[in-house]
Coordinates of C-alpha atoms in Angstrom, one line a residue:
Chain U
X13 CA 109.8 110.5 129.8
X14 CA 108.5 107.8 127.5
X15 CA 106.9 104.8 129.0
X16 CA 106.1 102.0 126.6
X17 CA 105.0 98.4 126.7
X18 CA 103.9 96.3 123.7
X19 CA 103.0 92.7 123.8
X20 CA 101.4 90.4 121.3
X21 CA 101.9 88.2 118.3
X22 CA 103.0 89.2 114.9
X23 CA 102.6 86.1 112.8
X24 CA 104.8 83.5 114.5
X25 CA 106.9 86.2 116.3
X26 CA 106.2 87.1 119.9
X27 CA 106.9 90.6 121.0
X28 CA 106.9 91.5 124.7
X29 CA 108.9 94.7 125.1
X30 CA 108.7 97.2 127.9
X31 CA 110.9 100.1 128.5
X32 CA 111.2 103.7 129.6
X33 CA 113.2 106.3 127.8
X34 CA 114.2 109.8 128.8
X35 CA 112.0 112.6 127.5
X36 CA 115.0 114.1 125.8
X37 CA 118.0 113.0 123.8
X38 CA 118.5 110.0 121.6
X39 CA 117.5 106.6 122.7
X40 CA 118.8 103.8 120.6
X41 CA 116.8 100.6 120.1
X42 CA 119.6 98.2 119.4
X43 CA 119.7 94.6 118.6
X44 CA 120.3 92.0 115.9
X45 CA 118.0 91.9 112.8
X46 CA 114.7 90.3 113.5
X47 CA 114.7 91.1 117.3
X48 CA 111.6 93.2 117.0
X49 CA 113.1 96.7 117.0
X50 CA 111.1 98.0 114.0
X51 CA 108.0 96.4 115.3
X52 CA 108.3 98.3 118.6
X53 CA 108.8 101.5 116.6
X54 CA 105.7 100.8 114.5
X55 CA 103.7 100.1 117.6
X56 CA 104.8 103.4 119.0
X57 CA 103.7 105.2 115.8
X58 CA 100.3 103.3 115.9
X59 CA 101.1 101.7 112.6
X60 CA 100.9 98.3 114.1
X61 CA 98.4 97.4 116.8
X62 CA 99.1 94.5 119.1
X63 CA 96.8 92.9 121.7
X64 CA 98.5 94.8 124.6
X65 CA 99.9 98.2 124.1
X66 CA 100.6 101.1 126.4
X67 CA 102.4 104.3 125.6
X68 CA 102.8 107.6 127.3
X69 CA 105.0 110.4 125.9
X70 CA 106.0 113.2 128.3
X71 CA 102.8 112.8 130.3
X72 CA 100.4 112.3 127.4
X73 CA 98.9 108.9 127.0
X74 CA 98.9 107.8 123.3
X75 CA 97.4 104.4 124.0
X76 CA 96.5 102.1 126.8
X77 CA 94.1 99.2 127.4
X78 CA 91.1 101.3 126.3
X79 CA 92.3 104.1 124.2
X80 CA 94.2 104.0 120.9
X81 CA 95.2 107.1 119.1
X82 CA 95.5 106.5 115.4
X83 CA 98.7 107.4 113.8
X84 CA 97.6 110.7 112.3
X85 CA 96.5 111.9 115.7
X86 CA 99.9 111.2 117.3
X87 CA 102.3 114.2 117.1
X88 CA 105.2 112.2 115.9
X89 CA 107.7 112.2 113.2
X90 CA 108.7 108.9 111.5
X91 CA 111.7 108.4 109.3
X92 CA 111.5 105.1 107.5
X93 CA 114.4 103.0 106.4
X94 CA 113.9 104.0 102.8
X95 CA 113.2 107.7 102.4
X96 CA 109.7 107.1 101.0
X97 CA 109.3 110.5 99.5
X98 CA 106.0 111.2 97.7
X99 CA 107.0 110.6 94.1
X100 CA 104.1 112.8 92.8
X101 CA 105.2 115.8 94.7
X102 CA 108.1 118.2 94.4
X103 CA 110.8 118.3 97.1
X104 CA 109.2 121.5 98.4
X105 CA 105.7 120.0 98.5
X106 CA 107.1 116.9 100.3
X107 CA 108.5 119.2 103.0
X108 CA 105.3 121.0 103.3
X109 CA 103.0 118.0 103.5
X110 CA 103.3 117.5 107.2
X111 CA 103.9 121.1 108.0
X112 CA 100.6 122.2 106.6
X113 CA 98.7 119.6 108.6
X114 CA 100.3 120.1 111.9
X115 CA 99.3 122.3 114.8
X116 CA 102.1 124.6 115.8
X117 CA 103.6 123.2 119.0
X118 CA 103.5 125.8 121.8
X119 CA 106.5 128.0 121.0
X120 CA 108.7 124.9 120.7
X121 CA 108.3 124.6 117.0
X122 CA 111.2 124.2 114.7
X123 CA 111.1 126.7 111.8
X124 CA 111.4 126.0 108.1
X125 CA 114.6 127.9 107.6
X126 CA 116.2 126.3 110.5
X127 CA 115.4 122.8 109.2
X128 CA 116.6 123.7 105.8
X129 CA 119.8 125.1 107.3
X130 CA 120.4 122.1 109.7
X131 CA 120.0 119.6 106.9
X132 CA 121.6 121.6 104.1
X133 CA 118.8 121.0 101.7
X134 CA 118.2 124.4 100.2
X135 CA 119.8 123.7 96.9
X136 CA 117.7 120.5 96.4
X137 CA 114.3 122.3 96.3
X138 CA 114.1 122.6 92.5
X139 CA 115.2 119.1 91.7
X140 CA 112.7 116.4 90.9
X141 CA 112.4 113.7 93.6
X142 CA 113.6 111.1 91.2
X143 CA 116.9 113.0 90.6
X144 CA 118.0 113.0 94.3
X145 CA 120.7 110.7 95.6
X146 CA 119.8 108.2 98.5
X147 CA 121.4 110.5 101.1
X148 CA 119.6 113.5 99.8
X149 CA 116.3 111.8 99.8
X150 CA 116.8 110.7 103.4
X151 CA 117.7 114.3 104.4
X152 CA 114.5 115.5 102.8
X153 CA 112.5 112.8 104.6
X154 CA 114.1 113.8 107.9
X155 CA 113.2 117.4 107.2
X156 CA 109.7 116.5 106.3
X157 CA 109.2 114.6 109.6
X158 CA 110.7 117.5 111.6
X159 CA 108.5 120.1 110.0
X160 CA 105.4 118.3 111.1
X161 CA 106.4 119.6 114.6
X162 CA 106.7 116.2 116.3
X163 CA 106.9 115.8 120.0
X164 CA 108.6 112.4 119.4
X165 CA 110.9 111.5 116.5
X166 CA 111.0 107.9 115.5
X167 CA 113.8 106.8 113.2
X168 CA 113.9 103.3 111.7
X169 CA 117.5 102.6 110.6
X170 CA 117.5 105.7 108.5
X171 CA 121.0 104.9 107.3
X172 CA 120.9 101.2 106.6
X173 CA 119.6 101.6 103.0
X174 CA 122.5 103.9 102.1
X175 CA 126.0 103.1 100.9
X176 CA 129.0 104.0 103.0
X177 CA 129.6 107.4 101.3
X178 CA 126.0 108.5 101.8
X179 CA 126.1 107.3 105.4
X180 CA 129.1 109.4 106.1
X181 CA 127.4 112.3 104.4
X182 CA 124.3 112.1 106.7
X183 CA 125.8 111.3 110.1
X184 CA 127.1 114.8 110.7
X185 CA 123.6 116.1 110.0
X186 CA 122.1 113.7 112.5
X187 CA 124.7 114.8 115.0
X188 CA 123.8 118.4 114.5
X189 CA 120.1 117.5 114.9
X190 CA 120.9 115.7 118.1
X191 CA 122.5 118.9 119.5
X192 CA 119.6 121.1 118.4
X193 CA 116.5 119.0 119.1
X194 CA 114.7 119.3 122.4
X195 CA 112.3 116.4 121.6
X196 CA 113.1 112.7 122.4
X197 CA 114.3 110.6 119.5
X198 CA 114.0 106.8 119.3
X199 CA 116.6 105.5 116.9
X200 CA 116.4 101.9 115.7
X201 CA 119.7 100.5 114.6
X202 CA 121.7 97.3 114.3
X203 CA 124.9 99.2 113.7
X204 CA 126.9 99.8 116.8
X205 CA 129.0 102.6 115.4
X206 CA 126.0 104.7 114.6
X207 CA 124.6 104.1 118.1
X208 CA 128.0 105.0 119.6
X209 CA 128.0 108.3 117.8
X210 CA 124.4 109.3 118.3
X211 CA 122.8 107.7 121.3
X212 CA 122.6 108.8 124.9
X213 CA 120.5 105.9 126.1
X214 CA 120.6 102.4 124.8
X215 CA 117.9 99.8 124.9
X216 CA 119.2 96.4 124.0
X217 CA 116.7 94.0 122.5
X218 CA 116.8 90.3 122.0
X219 CA 114.2 88.0 120.5
X220 CA 111.2 90.3 121.1
X221 CA 112.2 91.4 124.5
X222 CA 114.2 94.2 126.2
X223 CA 117.4 92.6 127.5
X224 CA 118.8 95.7 129.2
X225 CA 118.6 99.5 129.1
X226 CA 120.6 102.4 130.4
X227 CA 123.1 105.2 129.7
X228 CA 125.2 104.2 126.7
X229 CA 128.6 104.6 128.3
X230 CA 127.8 102.1 131.0
X231 CA 126.0 99.7 128.7
X232 CA 129.0 99.5 126.3
X233 CA 131.3 98.4 129.1
X234 CA 128.9 96.1 130.9
X235 CA 130.5 92.7 131.2
X236 CA 127.1 91.0 131.5
X237 CA 126.0 92.3 128.1
X238 CA 127.0 91.1 124.7
X239 CA 128.1 94.6 123.5
X240 CA 131.5 94.3 125.0
X241 CA 132.2 91.1 123.0
X242 CA 131.2 92.6 119.6
X243 CA 133.9 93.3 117.0
X244 CA 135.8 96.5 117.6
X245 CA 134.5 97.5 121.0
X246 CA 134.8 101.1 122.0
X247 CA 133.9 103.4 124.9
X248 CA 132.1 106.6 124.5
X249 CA 132.8 109.4 126.9
X250 CA 130.8 112.6 127.1
X251 CA 132.8 115.7 128.1
X252 CA 133.1 119.4 128.0
X253 CA 135.7 121.7 126.4
X254 CA 137.8 123.5 129.0
X255 CA 140.4 125.1 126.9
X256 CA 142.3 124.9 123.7
X257 CA 145.9 125.2 122.4
X258 CA 145.6 127.2 119.2
X259 CA 149.3 126.9 118.4
X260 CA 149.2 123.1 118.2
X261 CA 145.5 122.9 117.2
X262 CA 144.5 120.9 120.3
X263 CA 141.5 121.0 122.5
X264 CA 141.4 120.1 126.2
X265 CA 138.3 118.2 127.1
X266 CA 137.2 117.5 130.7
X267 CA 135.8 114.1 131.1
X268 CA 134.7 112.3 134.3
X269 CA 138.0 111.3 135.8
X270 CA 140.5 113.3 133.8
X271 CA 141.3 115.7 131.0
X272 CA 141.8 114.4 127.5
X273 CA 143.7 116.3 124.8
X274 CA 142.0 116.0 121.4
X275 CA 143.4 117.1 118.0
X276 CA 141.4 119.9 116.4
X277 CA 139.7 123.0 117.7
X278 CA 136.3 122.1 119.0
X279 CA 134.9 125.3 120.1
X280 CA 134.6 127.6 123.1
X281 CA 134.9 126.3 126.6
X282 CA 131.7 124.9 127.8
X283 CA 131.0 123.1 124.5
X284 CA 129.7 119.6 125.1
X285 CA 131.4 116.9 123.0
X286 CA 131.4 113.1 122.8
X287 CA 134.6 111.2 122.5
X288 CA 134.7 107.7 121.1
X289 CA 137.7 105.7 122.2
X290 CA 138.1 102.3 120.5
X291 CA 139.5 99.6 122.8
X292 CA 142.2 98.9 120.3
X293 CA 143.6 102.4 120.7
X294 CA 144.1 102.1 124.4
X295 CA 147.1 100.4 126.0
X296 CA 148.0 100.0 129.6
X297 CA 151.1 100.5 131.7
X298 CA 152.1 100.8 135.4
X299 CA 154.2 104.0 135.1
X300 CA 153.4 107.3 133.3
X301 CA 155.1 107.1 129.9
X302 CA 158.1 109.1 129.0
X303 CA 159.6 109.5 125.6
X304 CA 156.4 108.8 123.7
X305 CA 154.3 110.5 121.1
X306 CA 151.1 109.7 122.9
X307 CA 149.5 112.8 124.4
X308 CA 147.0 111.2 126.7
X309 CA 148.0 109.1 129.6
X310 CA 145.4 108.9 132.3
X311 CA 145.1 107.0 135.6
X312 CA 142.4 104.4 135.6
X313 CA 141.3 101.5 137.8
X314 CA 140.9 98.1 136.4
X315 CA 137.5 96.6 136.9
X316 CA 137.9 93.3 135.1
X317 CA 138.8 91.7 131.8
X318 CA 136.9 89.7 129.2
X319 CA 138.8 87.3 126.9
X320 CA 137.9 87.7 123.3
X321 CA 138.7 85.7 120.2
X322 CA 142.3 85.9 118.7
X323 CA 144.0 85.7 122.1
X324 CA 143.0 89.2 123.0
X325 CA 141.6 90.6 126.2
X326 CA 139.2 93.5 126.6
X327 CA 140.0 95.2 129.9
X328 CA 137.3 97.2 131.6
X329 CA 138.5 100.3 133.4
X330 CA 137.2 103.3 135.0
X331 CA 139.0 106.6 134.6
X332 CA 140.5 108.5 137.6
X333 CA 143.0 107.4 140.2
X334 CA 140.0 106.5 142.4
X335 CA 138.2 104.8 139.6
X336 CA 135.1 107.1 139.9
X337 CA 135.3 108.4 136.3
X338 CA 134.0 107.4 132.9
X339 CA 134.1 103.8 131.7
X340 CA 137.0 102.9 129.3
X341 CA 137.9 99.8 127.4
X342 CA 141.4 98.6 126.5
X343 CA 142.1 95.9 124.0
X344 CA 145.4 94.2 124.8
X345 CA 146.9 90.8 124.0
X346 CA 146.4 88.0 126.5
X347 CA 150.1 87.6 126.6
X348 CA 150.6 91.2 127.9
X349 CA 147.7 90.7 130.4
X350 CA 149.4 87.6 131.8
X351 CA 153.0 88.9 131.6
X352 CA 152.2 92.2 133.4
X353 CA 149.9 90.5 135.9
X354 CA 147.3 93.1 136.1
X355 CA 144.6 92.6 138.7
X356 CA 141.1 94.0 139.1
X357 CA 141.3 96.9 141.6
X358 CA 144.7 98.0 140.5
X359 CA 145.3 101.6 139.3
X360 CA 147.1 101.8 136.0
X361 CA 148.0 104.3 133.4
X362 CA 145.8 104.1 130.3
X363 CA 147.4 105.5 127.2
X364 CA 145.0 106.7 124.5
X365 CA 146.7 106.4 121.1
X366 CA 143.9 108.2 119.2
X367 CA 140.8 109.8 120.3
X368 CA 138.0 110.0 117.7
X369 CA 135.7 112.8 118.2
X370 CA 132.1 112.6 117.8
X371 CA 128.9 114.4 118.7
X372 CA 128.6 117.8 120.1
X373 CA 125.9 116.5 122.4
X374 CA 123.1 118.6 123.7
Chain X
X19 CA 79.3 113.2 55.3
X20 CA 77.2 111.9 58.2
X21 CA 73.4 111.8 57.9
X22 CA 71.1 112.6 60.8
X23 CA 70.7 109.0 61.8
X24 CA 74.4 108.5 62.0
X25 CA 75.0 111.7 64.0
X26 CA 72.2 110.7 66.4
X27 CA 73.9 107.3 66.9
X28 CA 77.4 108.8 67.4
X29 CA 76.1 111.3 69.9
X30 CA 74.2 108.6 71.8
X31 CA 77.2 106.3 71.8
X32 CA 79.5 109.0 73.2
X33 CA 76.9 110.0 75.8
X34 CA 76.6 106.4 76.9
X35 CA 80.3 105.8 77.0
X36 CA 81.0 109.1 78.8
X37 CA 78.3 108.5 81.5
X38 CA 79.4 105.0 82.0
X39 CA 83.0 106.0 82.4
X40 CA 82.2 108.6 85.0
X41 CA 80.0 106.2 86.9
X42 CA 82.7 103.5 86.7
X43 CA 85.4 105.8 88.1
X44 CA 83.1 106.8 91.0
X45 CA 82.1 103.2 91.7
X46 CA 85.3 101.5 90.6
X47 CA 87.8 103.5 92.5
X48 CA 86.5 102.7 96.0
X49 CA 85.9 99.1 94.9
X50 CA 89.4 98.8 93.6
X51 CA 90.8 100.2 96.9
X52 CA 88.8 97.7 98.9
X53 CA 90.0 94.8 96.6
X54 CA 93.6 96.0 96.9
X55 CA 93.5 96.2 100.7
X56 CA 90.8 94.0 102.1
X57 CA 91.7 90.7 103.5
X58 CA 88.4 88.9 103.8
X59 CA 87.3 85.8 101.8
X60 CA 84.5 88.0 100.5
X61 CA 87.1 90.0 98.6
X62 CA 88.0 87.0 96.4
X63 CA 84.3 86.4 95.6
X64 CA 83.7 90.0 94.7
X65 CA 86.9 90.1 92.7
X66 CA 85.7 87.1 90.7
X67 CA 82.3 88.6 90.1
X68 CA 83.9 91.8 88.9
X69 CA 86.1 89.9 86.4
X70 CA 83.3 87.7 85.1
X71 CA 82.3 89.9 82.2
X72 CA 85.7 89.3 80.7
X73 CA 85.1 85.6 80.1
X74 CA 81.3 85.5 80.0
X75 CA 79.7 85.6 76.5
X76 CA 78.0 89.0 76.1
X77 CA 74.7 87.3 75.2
X78 CA 74.8 85.4 78.5
X79 CA 75.4 88.6 80.5
X80 CA 72.8 90.5 78.3
X81 CA 70.3 87.7 78.9
X82 CA 70.5 88.0 82.7
X83 CA 70.6 91.8 82.6
X84 CA 67.5 91.7 80.5
X85 CA 65.7 89.6 83.1
X86 CA 67.0 91.7 85.9
X87 CA 65.8 94.9 84.2
X88 CA 62.6 93.5 82.8
X89 CA 59.1 94.1 84.2
X90 CA 59.5 91.4 86.8
X91 CA 63.1 92.2 87.8
X92 CA 64.4 93.9 90.9
X93 CA 65.1 97.2 89.0
X94 CA 61.4 97.5 88.1
X95 CA 60.4 96.7 91.7
X96 CA 62.6 99.6 93.0
X97 CA 62.1 102.1 90.2
X98 CA 58.5 101.3 89.4
X99 CA 59.2 100.7 85.7
X100 CA 61.4 98.4 83.8
X101 CA 64.9 99.6 82.7
X102 CA 65.1 97.3 79.6
X103 CA 65.0 99.0 76.2
X104 CA 65.9 102.4 77.8
X105 CA 69.0 104.5 77.7
X106 CA 69.5 104.1 81.4
X107 CA 69.2 100.4 81.0
X108 CA 72.1 100.6 78.6
X109 CA 74.1 102.6 81.2
X110 CA 73.5 100.0 83.9
X111 CA 74.4 97.2 81.5
X112 CA 77.6 99.0 80.3
X113 CA 78.7 99.6 83.9
X114 CA 78.5 95.9 84.6
X115 CA 80.0 94.9 81.3
X116 CA 83.0 97.3 81.5
X117 CA 83.5 97.1 85.2
X118 CA 86.6 94.8 85.1
X119 CA 88.3 97.0 82.5
X120 CA 88.2 100.0 84.9
X121 CA 88.6 98.2 88.3
X122 CA 91.5 96.0 87.5
X123 CA 94.0 98.7 86.3
X124 CA 93.1 100.9 89.3
X125 CA 93.4 98.0 91.7
X126 CA 96.8 97.1 90.2
X127 CA 98.0 100.6 90.6
X128 CA 96.9 100.7 94.3
X129 CA 98.6 97.3 94.9
X130 CA 101.8 98.4 93.2
X131 CA 101.9 101.5 95.4
X132 CA 102.3 99.3 98.5
X133 CA 101.2 100.3 102.1
X134 CA 104.2 102.7 102.6
X135 CA 102.9 105.9 101.1
X136 CA 99.7 105.8 103.2
X137 CA 101.7 105.1 106.3
X138 CA 104.0 108.0 105.6
X139 CA 101.0 110.2 105.1
X140 CA 99.5 109.1 108.4
X141 CA 102.8 109.9 110.2
X142 CA 102.5 113.4 108.7
X143 CA 99.0 113.9 110.3
X144 CA 97.0 113.1 107.2
X145 CA 93.7 111.4 108.0
X146 CA 93.0 108.2 106.0
X147 CA 90.5 110.0 103.8
X148 CA 92.8 113.0 103.3
X149 CA 95.7 110.7 102.5
X150 CA 93.6 108.8 100.0
X151 CA 92.9 112.0 98.0
X152 CA 96.3 113.6 98.4
X153 CA 98.6 110.5 98.1
X154 CA 96.8 107.4 96.9
X155 CA 94.9 108.9 94.0
X156 CA 97.7 110.9 92.6
X157 CA 100.1 108.0 92.8
X158 CA 97.6 105.7 91.1
X159 CA 96.8 108.2 88.4
X160 CA 98.3 106.2 85.6
X161 CA 96.0 103.3 86.6
X162 CA 93.0 105.6 86.8
X163 CA 93.7 106.9 83.3
X164 CA 94.2 103.5 81.9
X165 CA 90.9 102.4 83.5
X166 CA 89.0 105.4 82.2
X167 CA 90.2 105.0 78.7
X168 CA 89.7 101.2 78.6
X169 CA 86.2 101.6 80.1
X170 CA 85.3 104.3 77.6
X171 CA 86.6 102.4 74.6
X172 CA 85.1 99.1 75.7
X173 CA 81.7 100.7 76.2
X174 CA 81.8 102.3 72.8
X175 CA 82.6 98.9 71.2
X176 CA 80.1 96.7 73.0
X177 CA 77.5 95.0 70.9
X178 CA 76.0 91.8 72.3
X179 CA 74.9 93.2 75.6
X180 CA 73.4 96.4 74.2
X181 CA 71.5 94.4 71.6
X182 CA 70.1 92.1 74.2
X183 CA 69.0 94.8 76.7
X184 CA 68.5 97.8 74.4
X185 CA 67.2 96.3 71.2
X186 CA 68.5 99.1 68.9
X187 CA 65.8 101.7 69.2
X188 CA 67.0 104.8 67.2
X189 CA 67.8 107.8 69.4
X190 CA 67.4 105.7 72.6
X191 CA 69.3 102.5 72.5
X192 CA 70.8 102.3 69.0
X193 CA 74.6 102.7 69.4
X194 CA 77.4 102.6 66.8
X195 CA 78.1 98.9 66.8
X196 CA 74.4 98.1 66.3
X197 CA 74.1 100.7 63.6
X198 CA 77.1 99.2 61.7
X199 CA 75.4 95.8 62.0
X200 CA 72.2 97.3 60.5
X201 CA 74.0 98.9 57.6
X202 CA 75.7 95.6 56.8
X203 CA 72.5 93.7 57.0
X204 CA 70.8 96.2 54.6
X205 CA 73.9 96.0 52.3
X206 CA 74.6 99.7 52.9
X207 CA 78.4 99.2 52.6
X208 CA 79.3 102.8 52.2
X209 CA 77.8 103.9 55.5
X210 CA 79.1 100.8 57.2
X211 CA 82.6 101.7 55.9
X212 CA 82.3 105.2 57.3
X213 CA 81.4 104.1 60.8
X214 CA 83.6 101.1 60.9
X215 CA 86.6 103.1 59.6
X216 CA 85.8 105.8 62.1
X217 CA 85.9 103.2 64.9
X218 CA 89.2 101.8 63.6
X219 CA 90.8 105.3 63.7
X220 CA 89.3 106.0 67.1
X221 CA 90.6 102.7 68.6
X222 CA 94.0 103.3 67.2
X223 CA 94.1 106.8 68.6
X224 CA 93.0 105.6 72.0
X225 CA 95.7 103.0 72.4
X226 CA 98.4 105.2 71.0
X227 CA 97.5 108.1 73.3
X228 CA 97.2 105.8 76.3
X229 CA 100.7 104.4 75.7
X230 CA 102.2 107.9 75.4
X231 CA 100.4 109.4 78.4
X232 CA 101.2 106.5 80.6
X233 CA 104.9 106.7 79.7
X234 CA 104.8 110.5 80.5
X235 CA 103.1 109.8 83.9
X236 CA 105.5 107.1 85.0
X237 CA 108.5 108.5 83.3
X238 CA 108.2 111.6 85.5
X239 CA 108.9 109.6 88.6
X240 CA 110.9 106.6 87.6

């Protein structure tokens, strides 16, 4: 469990952010640019010191009214927006820098070989730092942070300085990390897609304050939060593989309130996975479909609907005939909404055109 | 080719310049760090003081140094004897005179580095002092090298200040530039040529090697 509160002035900006985050998994600090996300992260690392600060990480107090542990005494890993590798050191020496200075964490430590394997950086060892691509640098920076045996990993928009291709190259590595790491990760981002793929918990920030916090699935579908109104809304659903159809290359995933069939073979039963279902890929009907190419048609209960721009409606649903399952969003035209006369409380059949697959979550 | 007096002068000059450079690196590096990172008003004042020798006529600087190191100055009060007209007096004078040429390049190198590398080091458990030696100094090495070479060369070439506070006593305070002046005054053109030509070649070699080494150092990480 992480308990944090930071308040004070940074120039003309007022920060007053308080939150708690689970002691495990990825917590995203999400919000528009300039809302104070990075400042919060710097405060957590002890790089910035405000008038009021309090931070406990899994029972250990890092700072409160009287005590302030300086950055190098906090067992944390920090991944900056730009990789910030030491230019005067080789790739290998960069990786060793924190490792040599850290006390081994009690049996929890993550080994050199494992980090190298997880991040796929072995063949980069002999290259000069200046010859690495942006994505490669960031992977080394992540490895360097992990090898210092942190008990908290702080990541400040680690992908934002990268181009699209490098981003796509790194995201799978981050997902693998997510599945492997037992330490909590605070991930600052203003990119909702990244957050949807990586985060378990979401802390929404606005103008220096925490607007809301909670499990990501619920936050994305919360009508009182601005997330649902953002471009390309989507639901994320965590599930577990229950079986596969090798002949057709399909996997059956149990999610709260139903079973979803996903293209591809995702692993043995029991594997945890995350599904990302864009609202635009969900349509609604009253009867189970026949004569259709759509594989997934699941009962769901309508909770409400939010009008969006372009005469669309984002419908909030919850899976299961009883509406007790995972949240789901459907993007339909306002004309369909009005013509079909859907009402909150009504049970409908949600058809999932495509299901994008994401994280094997821990 | 060189007679005994010349050799004595050359050795003395190199000793003076070498010692001054070492002292300047030891003093100048922490000073440069403070100037690059401090935020107080005092910083601007100190920074101005450090740079004064660049614009001040050497005779003015030499005059005040002479008073400070004379029998009634603070140095005599602390050390029990005056420093003027001694080798160590020259060392003190050279340190002051060459200070900006060492401090400014190092300071620029520290400033160009930005705060990030030290922050990264701190997040990797390096104490501030440890980070200074393992990150800041290596990253600033081109600036340190430039500072050292400029400080050395500038000390070798100084004339006004050493003449004011040293007087040109052979074997104690008579350095190259003073020696050349003496040769010219006594119309000993051949010897003057020898030393002056040597200085010319030396200066050329210094600047050339500095350019090459600096390109090597920065090229490695561009």
